[in-house]
Short mmCIF file of C-alpha atoms and ligand atoms in Angstrom, two decimals:
data_model
loop_
_atom_site.label_atom_id
_atom_site.label_comp_id
_atom_site.label_asym_id
_atom_site.label_seq_id
_atom_site.Cartn_x
_atom_site.Cartn_y
_atom_site.Cartn_z
CA MET Q 1 -2.99 -16.38 2.75
CA VAL Q 2 -2.67 -17.10 -1.23
CA ASP Q 3 -4.46 -13.41 -2.60
CA LEU Q 4 -2.43 -11.59 0.10
CA LEU Q 5 0.54 -13.02 -1.13
CA LYS Q 6 -0.34 -12.69 -4.91
CA GLU Q 7 -1.12 -9.13 -4.29
CA LEU Q 8 2.23 -8.46 -2.54
CA THR Q 9 4.13 -10.66 -5.00
CA LEU Q 10 2.63 -8.15 -8.18
CA ILE Q 11 4.66 -4.80 -6.66
CA PRO Q 12 7.68 -4.35 -7.73
CA SER Q 13 10.14 -2.84 -4.98
CA PRO Q 14 13.84 -3.03 -5.36
CA SER Q 15 16.27 -2.33 -2.55
CA GLY Q 16 16.32 1.78 -1.78
CA TYR Q 17 13.00 2.11 -4.43
CA GLU Q 18 10.44 0.22 -1.99
CA ASP Q 19 7.77 2.87 -2.08
CA GLU Q 20 4.92 1.24 -3.46
CA MET Q 21 5.70 -1.97 -0.18
CA VAL Q 22 6.15 0.93 2.32
CA ARG Q 23 2.50 2.09 1.02
CA PHE Q 24 0.89 -1.05 1.06
CA MET Q 25 2.32 -2.20 4.41
CA TYR Q 26 1.45 1.13 6.35
CA ASN Q 27 -2.31 0.70 5.34
CA ALA Q 28 -2.45 -2.48 5.85
CA PHE Q 29 -1.11 -2.18 9.50
CA SER Q 30 -2.95 0.88 9.90
CA GLY Q 31 -5.91 -1.78 9.69
CA PHE Q 32 -4.87 -2.71 12.56
CA GLY Q 33 -5.74 -0.03 15.26
CA CYS Q 34 -1.97 -0.29 16.24
CA LYS Q 35 0.31 2.61 16.12
CA VAL Q 36 1.94 2.75 12.76
CA SER Q 37 5.15 4.57 11.94
CA ILE Q 38 7.45 4.96 8.10
CA ASP Q 39 10.98 5.44 9.44
CA ARG Q 40 13.50 7.85 7.48
CA VAL Q 41 15.00 5.13 5.34
CA GLY Q 42 11.17 3.74 4.50
CA ASN Q 43 10.98 1.00 7.30
CA VAL Q 44 7.21 0.59 8.31
CA ALA Q 45 6.85 -0.45 11.82
CA ALA Q 46 3.38 -1.59 13.64
CA HIS Q 47 3.19 -1.36 17.62
CA PHE Q 48 0.98 -2.88 19.50
CA PRO Q 49 1.54 -2.13 22.97
CA GLY Q 50 1.88 -5.03 26.06
CA THR Q 51 -0.59 -5.51 28.06
CA LYS Q 52 1.96 -6.52 31.31
CA LYS Q 53 4.45 -4.30 32.16
CA GLU Q 54 8.25 -5.48 32.93
CA THR Q 55 8.15 -7.72 29.77
CA PRO Q 56 10.60 -8.22 27.18
CA ARG Q 57 10.11 -6.11 23.56
CA LEU Q 58 9.78 -8.27 20.85
CA MET Q 59 10.32 -6.87 17.39
CA ILE Q 60 9.46 -9.77 14.68
CA PHE Q 61 10.49 -7.93 10.99
CA ALA Q 62 10.50 -9.18 7.42
CA HIS Q 63 11.94 -7.33 4.45
CA MET Q 64 9.87 -5.42 2.03
CA ASP Q 65 12.82 -4.93 -0.74
CA GLN Q 66 13.52 -7.59 -3.51
CA ILE Q 67 16.59 -7.97 -5.95
CA GLY Q 68 16.81 -6.28 -9.19
CA PHE Q 69 19.17 -4.32 -11.57
CA ILE Q 70 20.35 -0.30 -11.72
CA ILE Q 71 20.97 1.18 -14.92
CA ARG Q 72 24.27 1.99 -15.71
CA GLN Q 73 24.96 2.89 -18.52
CA VAL Q 74 22.61 4.21 -21.86
CA GLU Q 75 23.73 3.06 -24.78
CA SER Q 76 23.55 5.43 -27.73
CA SER Q 77 21.93 2.58 -29.89
CA GLY Q 78 18.85 2.79 -26.73
CA PHE Q 79 19.62 -0.84 -25.15
CA LEU Q 80 20.32 -0.14 -21.13
CA ARG Q 81 23.54 -1.74 -19.64
CA VAL Q 82 22.89 -2.53 -16.30
CA GLU Q 83 24.56 -3.47 -12.41
CA ARG Q 84 22.86 -6.40 -10.45
CA LEU Q 85 21.11 -4.87 -7.26
CA GLY Q 86 21.81 -7.96 -4.93
CA GLY Q 87 22.16 -11.64 -5.43
CA ILE Q 88 21.33 -11.58 -9.33
CA PRO Q 89 21.79 -14.88 -10.51
CA GLU Q 90 23.33 -14.17 -13.96
CA LYS Q 91 22.48 -17.70 -15.81
CA VAL Q 92 19.02 -16.83 -15.53
CA LEU Q 93 18.97 -13.82 -17.16
CA PRO Q 94 18.82 -13.60 -20.98
CA GLY Q 95 15.44 -13.68 -22.84
CA LEU Q 96 13.76 -12.72 -19.80
CA LYS Q 97 11.11 -9.95 -19.11
CA VAL Q 98 11.51 -7.19 -16.66
CA LEU Q 99 10.03 -3.29 -15.63
CA VAL Q 100 12.42 -0.10 -15.74
CA ARG Q 101 11.42 3.02 -13.20
CA THR Q 102 11.01 5.80 -15.39
CA ASP Q 103 11.47 9.22 -13.00
CA ASP Q 104 7.84 9.60 -12.38
CA PHE Q 105 7.23 6.60 -10.64
CA LYS Q 106 5.72 4.87 -13.80
CA TRP Q 107 7.28 1.17 -14.73
CA LEU Q 108 7.61 0.42 -18.20
CA PRO Q 109 8.30 -2.97 -19.94
CA GLY Q 110 11.90 -4.36 -21.37
CA VAL Q 111 13.23 -7.52 -22.15
CA ILE Q 112 16.61 -8.94 -21.35
CA GLY Q 113 18.84 -9.80 -24.59
CA SER Q 114 20.40 -13.04 -25.80
CA LYS Q 115 21.87 -13.63 -29.00
CA SER Q 116 19.90 -15.00 -31.54
CA HIS Q 117 20.14 -18.93 -31.07
CA HIS Q 118 20.09 -19.35 -35.11
CA VAL Q 119 23.90 -17.63 -34.82
CA THR Q 120 24.86 -18.69 -31.36
CA PRO Q 121 28.92 -20.42 -31.58
CA ALA Q 122 28.83 -23.75 -29.59
CA THR Q 123 31.56 -22.21 -27.38
CA GLU Q 124 28.37 -19.61 -26.11
CA LYS Q 125 25.52 -21.99 -26.16
CA TYR Q 126 26.99 -23.59 -22.15
CA VAL Q 127 28.55 -20.61 -21.08
CA ALA Q 128 26.59 -17.96 -18.56
CA ALA Q 129 26.73 -14.66 -19.47
CA ALA Q 130 27.96 -12.01 -17.08
CA ILE Q 131 26.39 -8.94 -16.37
CA ASP Q 132 28.12 -6.58 -18.07
CA GLN Q 133 27.76 -8.86 -21.62
CA LEU Q 134 24.18 -8.34 -20.91
CA TYR Q 135 21.92 -5.48 -21.96
CA ILE Q 136 17.90 -4.40 -21.37
CA ASP Q 137 15.91 -3.68 -24.83
CA ILE Q 138 12.98 -1.09 -24.03
CA GLY Q 139 11.99 -0.98 -27.37
CA LEU Q 140 13.76 2.95 -27.94
CA LYS Q 141 15.61 3.37 -30.79
CA THR Q 142 18.45 6.27 -28.68
CA ARG Q 143 19.72 7.15 -25.99
CA GLU Q 144 17.66 10.57 -26.64
CA GLU Q 145 14.46 9.04 -26.14
CA VAL Q 146 15.38 6.72 -23.63
CA ILE Q 147 16.18 9.75 -21.57
CA GLN Q 148 12.74 11.56 -22.94
CA LYS Q 149 10.89 9.05 -21.26
CA GLY Q 150 12.20 9.27 -17.22
CA ILE Q 151 14.72 6.46 -17.96
CA ASN Q 152 18.33 7.62 -17.12
CA ILE Q 153 21.99 5.91 -15.10
CA GLY Q 154 20.57 5.42 -11.53
CA ASN Q 155 17.18 4.25 -12.74
CA PRO Q 156 16.06 0.70 -10.86
CA CYS Q 157 14.75 -2.13 -12.92
CA VAL Q 158 12.85 -5.70 -11.45
CA TYR Q 159 12.21 -8.87 -12.66
CA MET Q 160 8.77 -8.49 -14.49
CA PRO Q 161 5.97 -9.39 -11.64
CA SER Q 162 4.74 -13.25 -11.76
CA PHE Q 163 2.52 -14.74 -9.45
CA GLU Q 164 1.45 -18.48 -10.56
CA GLN Q 165 -0.23 -21.44 -8.09
CA LEU Q 166 1.73 -24.80 -9.10
CA GLY Q 167 -0.70 -28.34 -8.07
CA ASN Q 168 -2.31 -27.73 -4.91
CA SER Q 169 -0.54 -25.70 -2.30
CA ILE Q 170 2.87 -24.49 -4.14
CA VAL Q 171 3.28 -20.69 -5.11
CA SER Q 172 5.84 -19.29 -7.88
CA GLY Q 173 7.01 -16.15 -8.47
CA THR Q 174 9.26 -13.33 -8.43
CA SER Q 175 9.52 -12.32 -4.89
CA MET Q 176 8.65 -14.97 -2.63
CA ASP Q 177 11.82 -13.62 -0.54
CA ASP Q 178 10.47 -12.13 1.42
CA ARG Q 179 6.70 -11.03 0.52
CA GLY Q 180 6.42 -14.41 2.24
CA GLY Q 181 7.54 -12.90 5.39
CA CYS Q 182 5.77 -9.75 4.58
CA ALA Q 183 2.31 -12.03 4.21
CA VAL Q 184 3.07 -13.25 7.42
CA LEU Q 185 4.18 -9.53 9.49
CA ILE Q 186 0.23 -9.44 8.21
CA ALA Q 187 -1.61 -11.81 9.62
CA LEU Q 188 0.21 -11.37 12.70
CA ALA Q 189 -1.03 -8.26 12.78
CA GLU Q 190 -4.36 -8.81 12.61
CA ALA Q 191 -3.99 -11.57 15.14
CA LEU Q 192 -2.53 -8.78 17.46
CA HIS Q 193 -5.62 -6.64 16.99
CA GLN Q 194 -8.07 -9.34 17.90
CA SER Q 195 -5.78 -10.88 21.06
CA PRO Q 196 -3.03 -8.22 22.56
CA PRO Q 197 -0.17 -9.34 23.68
CA ALA Q 198 1.38 -9.63 26.99
CA LEU Q 199 4.70 -7.86 25.84
CA ASP Q 200 5.41 -4.81 23.40
CA VAL Q 201 5.88 -5.79 19.88
CA PHE Q 202 6.76 -4.57 17.24
CA LEU Q 203 6.25 -5.48 13.49
CA THR Q 204 8.51 -4.46 11.07
CA ALA Q 205 8.78 -4.32 7.25
CA THR Q 206 12.24 -2.94 6.55
CA VAL Q 207 13.58 -2.31 3.10
CA GLN Q 208 17.26 -2.59 1.64
CA GLU Q 209 18.05 -5.97 3.21
CA GLU Q 210 18.98 -7.49 -0.50
CA PHE Q 211 21.37 -4.34 -1.12
CA ASN Q 212 23.50 -4.18 2.28
CA LEU Q 213 21.32 -6.30 4.98
CA ARG Q 214 21.46 -3.05 7.37
CA GLY Q 215 17.55 -2.27 6.85
CA ALA Q 216 16.40 -3.40 9.89
CA ILE Q 217 19.00 -1.82 12.45
CA ILE Q 218 17.65 1.02 12.40
CA SER Q 219 14.52 -0.03 13.17
CA ALA Q 220 16.32 -2.51 16.33
CA GLN Q 221 18.33 1.31 17.38
CA HIS Q 222 14.83 3.16 17.60
CA PHE Q 223 12.79 0.27 18.69
CA LYS Q 224 14.94 -0.99 21.12
CA PRO Q 225 14.09 -4.90 21.55
CA ASP Q 226 15.31 -7.25 24.06
CA ILE Q 227 14.45 -10.01 21.33
CA ALA Q 228 14.17 -10.37 17.06
CA ILE Q 229 12.72 -12.85 15.41
CA GLY Q 230 13.33 -12.44 11.34
CA ILE Q 231 11.17 -13.97 9.12
CA ASP Q 232 12.97 -14.72 5.82
CA VAL Q 233 13.55 -17.53 3.10
CA CYS Q 234 15.59 -20.54 3.91
CA LEU Q 235 16.39 -23.11 1.16
CA SER Q 236 14.76 -26.22 0.61
CA GLY Q 237 16.19 -29.35 0.46
CA ASP Q 238 13.69 -30.94 -2.17
CA THR Q 239 15.06 -30.30 -5.61
CA PRO Q 240 17.18 -32.64 -7.90
CA ASP Q 241 19.88 -30.41 -7.48
CA LEU Q 242 19.54 -30.06 -3.12
CA ALA Q 243 18.32 -33.76 -2.45
CA GLY Q 244 19.49 -34.91 0.75
CA GLN Q 245 21.09 -31.35 1.57
CA TYR Q 246 18.92 -30.04 3.48
CA ALA Q 247 16.03 -31.35 6.09
CA THR Q 248 14.05 -28.59 5.01
CA HIS Q 249 10.99 -29.16 2.01
CA LEU Q 250 8.36 -27.70 0.84
CA GLY Q 251 4.87 -28.67 2.90
CA GLY Q 252 7.20 -30.08 5.84
CA GLY Q 253 6.31 -26.52 7.79
CA PRO Q 254 8.23 -23.93 8.66
CA GLY Q 255 11.72 -23.72 9.66
CA ILE Q 256 14.34 -23.03 12.24
CA SER Q 257 17.16 -21.28 11.56
CA MET Q 258 20.16 -22.76 13.73
CA TYR Q 259 23.02 -21.32 11.73
CA ASN Q 260 23.91 -18.89 8.90
CA PHE Q 261 26.54 -17.29 7.78
CA HIS Q 262 28.12 -16.00 4.61
CA GLY Q 263 31.95 -15.79 4.26
CA ARG Q 264 32.40 -14.25 1.11
CA GLY Q 265 33.71 -10.70 1.69
CA THR Q 266 30.77 -10.86 4.31
CA LEU Q 267 31.83 -12.56 7.39
CA ASN Q 268 29.01 -12.50 9.22
CA GLY Q 269 25.96 -14.75 10.17
CA CYS Q 270 23.53 -16.17 12.86
CA ILE Q 271 23.80 -18.47 15.55
CA ALA Q 272 20.31 -19.01 16.84
CA HIS Q 273 19.97 -17.61 20.53
CA PRO Q 274 19.24 -20.91 22.44
CA GLY Q 275 16.71 -20.38 25.20
CA LEU Q 276 14.34 -18.79 21.89
CA ALA Q 277 15.32 -21.83 20.05
CA GLN Q 278 14.55 -23.93 22.52
CA ARG Q 279 10.86 -22.21 23.43
CA ILE Q 280 10.09 -22.21 19.21
CA ILE Q 281 10.76 -26.29 19.35
CA TYR Q 282 8.55 -26.38 22.19
CA THR Q 283 5.93 -24.31 20.96
CA ALA Q 284 5.79 -26.16 17.68
CA ALA Q 285 5.55 -29.24 19.54
CA GLN Q 286 2.70 -28.56 22.05
CA GLU Q 287 0.50 -26.95 18.45
CA ASN Q 288 1.47 -30.19 16.50
CA ILE Q 289 3.78 -28.02 13.93
CA SER Q 290 5.95 -29.92 11.84
CA LEU Q 291 9.08 -27.68 11.91
CA SER Q 292 12.35 -28.01 10.10
CA ARG Q 293 16.11 -27.46 11.68
CA PHE Q 294 17.88 -25.63 8.94
CA SER Q 295 21.40 -24.91 8.76
CA SER Q 296 23.35 -23.33 6.01
CA GLN Q 297 26.65 -21.38 4.63
CA GLY Q 298 25.88 -18.97 1.91
CA ILE Q 299 22.94 -17.46 3.27
CA ILE Q 300 22.83 -14.36 5.28
CA THR Q 301 20.06 -11.93 6.66
CA ASP Q 302 19.39 -8.33 8.47
CA MET Q 303 19.92 -10.17 11.66
CA ALA Q 304 23.83 -10.62 11.14
CA TYR Q 305 23.69 -6.80 12.14
CA VAL Q 306 20.37 -6.82 14.48
CA GLN Q 307 21.93 -8.51 16.82
CA LEU Q 308 24.86 -6.61 17.66
CA GLN Q 309 22.38 -3.31 17.76
CA ASN Q 310 22.73 -1.75 21.39
CA GLU Q 311 23.27 -4.18 24.57
CA GLY Q 312 22.97 -7.79 22.41
CA ILE Q 313 19.28 -8.68 21.19
CA ALA Q 314 18.19 -12.14 21.37
CA THR Q 315 17.86 -13.44 18.01
CA ILE Q 316 16.98 -16.34 15.54
CA ASP Q 317 15.88 -16.11 12.15
CA MET Q 318 12.69 -18.34 11.13
CA CYS Q 319 12.23 -19.20 7.48
CA PHE Q 320 9.98 -20.81 5.04
CA PRO Q 321 11.59 -23.44 2.69
CA THR Q 322 11.72 -21.83 -1.18
CA ARG Q 323 12.99 -23.35 -3.96
CA TYR Q 324 15.03 -21.12 -6.56
CA THR Q 325 15.78 -18.53 -4.75
CA HIS Q 326 16.35 -15.04 -6.43
CA THR Q 327 15.50 -16.35 -9.49
CA PRO Q 328 11.85 -15.09 -11.19
CA VAL Q 329 10.33 -18.56 -9.97
CA GLU Q 330 10.59 -18.88 -6.61
CA CYS Q 331 8.42 -21.22 -5.02
CA CYS Q 332 7.19 -21.98 -1.41
CA ASP Q 333 4.43 -23.98 -0.16
CA ILE Q 334 1.23 -21.68 1.28
CA ARG Q 335 0.99 -24.22 3.75
CA ASP Q 336 4.42 -23.48 5.62
CA LEU Q 337 3.25 -19.82 5.94
CA ASP Q 338 0.57 -20.34 7.33
CA SER Q 339 2.04 -22.82 9.91
CA LEU Q 340 4.93 -20.14 10.27
CA PHE Q 341 1.86 -17.86 11.13
CA ARG Q 342 0.10 -19.75 13.75
CA LEU Q 343 3.76 -20.68 15.19
CA LEU Q 344 4.77 -17.29 15.77
CA ASN Q 345 0.99 -16.53 17.18
CA VAL Q 346 1.38 -18.85 19.86
CA PHE Q 347 5.48 -18.23 20.34
CA LEU Q 348 4.19 -14.51 21.31
CA HIS Q 349 1.45 -14.52 22.95
CA GLN Q 350 3.10 -16.89 25.10
CA PHE Q 351 5.63 -15.26 26.32
CA ASP Q 352 6.30 -13.91 29.88
CA GLU Q 353 8.61 -12.13 31.93
CA THR Q 354 10.00 -15.94 32.74
CA PHE Q 355 11.69 -15.61 29.42
CA CYS Q 356 15.77 -15.11 30.06
CA ILE Q 357 17.23 -13.54 27.54
CA ASN Q 358 21.07 -13.58 28.98
CA ARG Q 359 23.10 -16.77 27.52
CA PHE Q 360 23.69 -17.28 30.87
CA SER Q 361 22.01 -16.57 33.99
ZN1 ZN W 1 15.19 -12.66 1.79
#
């Protein structure tokens, strides 16, 4: 799992420009004897047909994209001004390394500038600069030079991909959100290849979650699942700034999201399907996997929209605790990803037609 996660984390894949991740997931799924397809927007799906008829259809998905930037202006001096692509926290930006994509799919290095410390007045020292005050330096001196390199308005940028192992089982990097989920999908594909499921399973690696939370909708409309399980990060409540606020912690096992909601202009979220939640909690207990319950405002995934598709889908967000979300040093625990894989693997292999998809029977 560590080597796979490292490989996934080092692939630059901002929302809307997931090409390298699409290729990676397509190749990874293709090794497991399933039918693999890529839809018009870039979602990659692996279909494992069920051995029993009359069972529900299950979609498990994780997003391939990551937060980043889009170039808004190339200044005559060669500096780049950018907009945020997804939930980039401005307070961590000055002094970071980035990659900027050219028109011909190359990634060039750059840095986010910061006023030299020696001349920063006290009034600016403790204030986070807004995105429109920041700029990217790619070492070129004129607009013409920048454009000649294939970099122009609308091109994407990402944090410089990085991956480190910390301590014994913690890994830190630029896009644990949601390459951790993609790693679990690949592990599930391998397991489903070795042991076919009773029900039809669609493993879907999706696009544009960080941009508009709706890439997974296309897969849900196409595959018409009765049940959908999302895999994404949840907040880890074990850092000095969040201590005591959440039951989740690194190494404490995966999380089951009972409730999430985003109210700032979005007004959507996901309340776990009670039958699914019960079944997953039961499976975890049976397998001796510790599972943390998680509820939070401020978090939302594309499940918020997937649940409303077709005739309504029974949905639940499963997660792995992550520290410092949306910074370039997101940390998670490799043991939690392993346990999440084991839990979902047992869950989907034990699933049968007796499960009540409706909330009321
Ligand atoms: Zn995510």
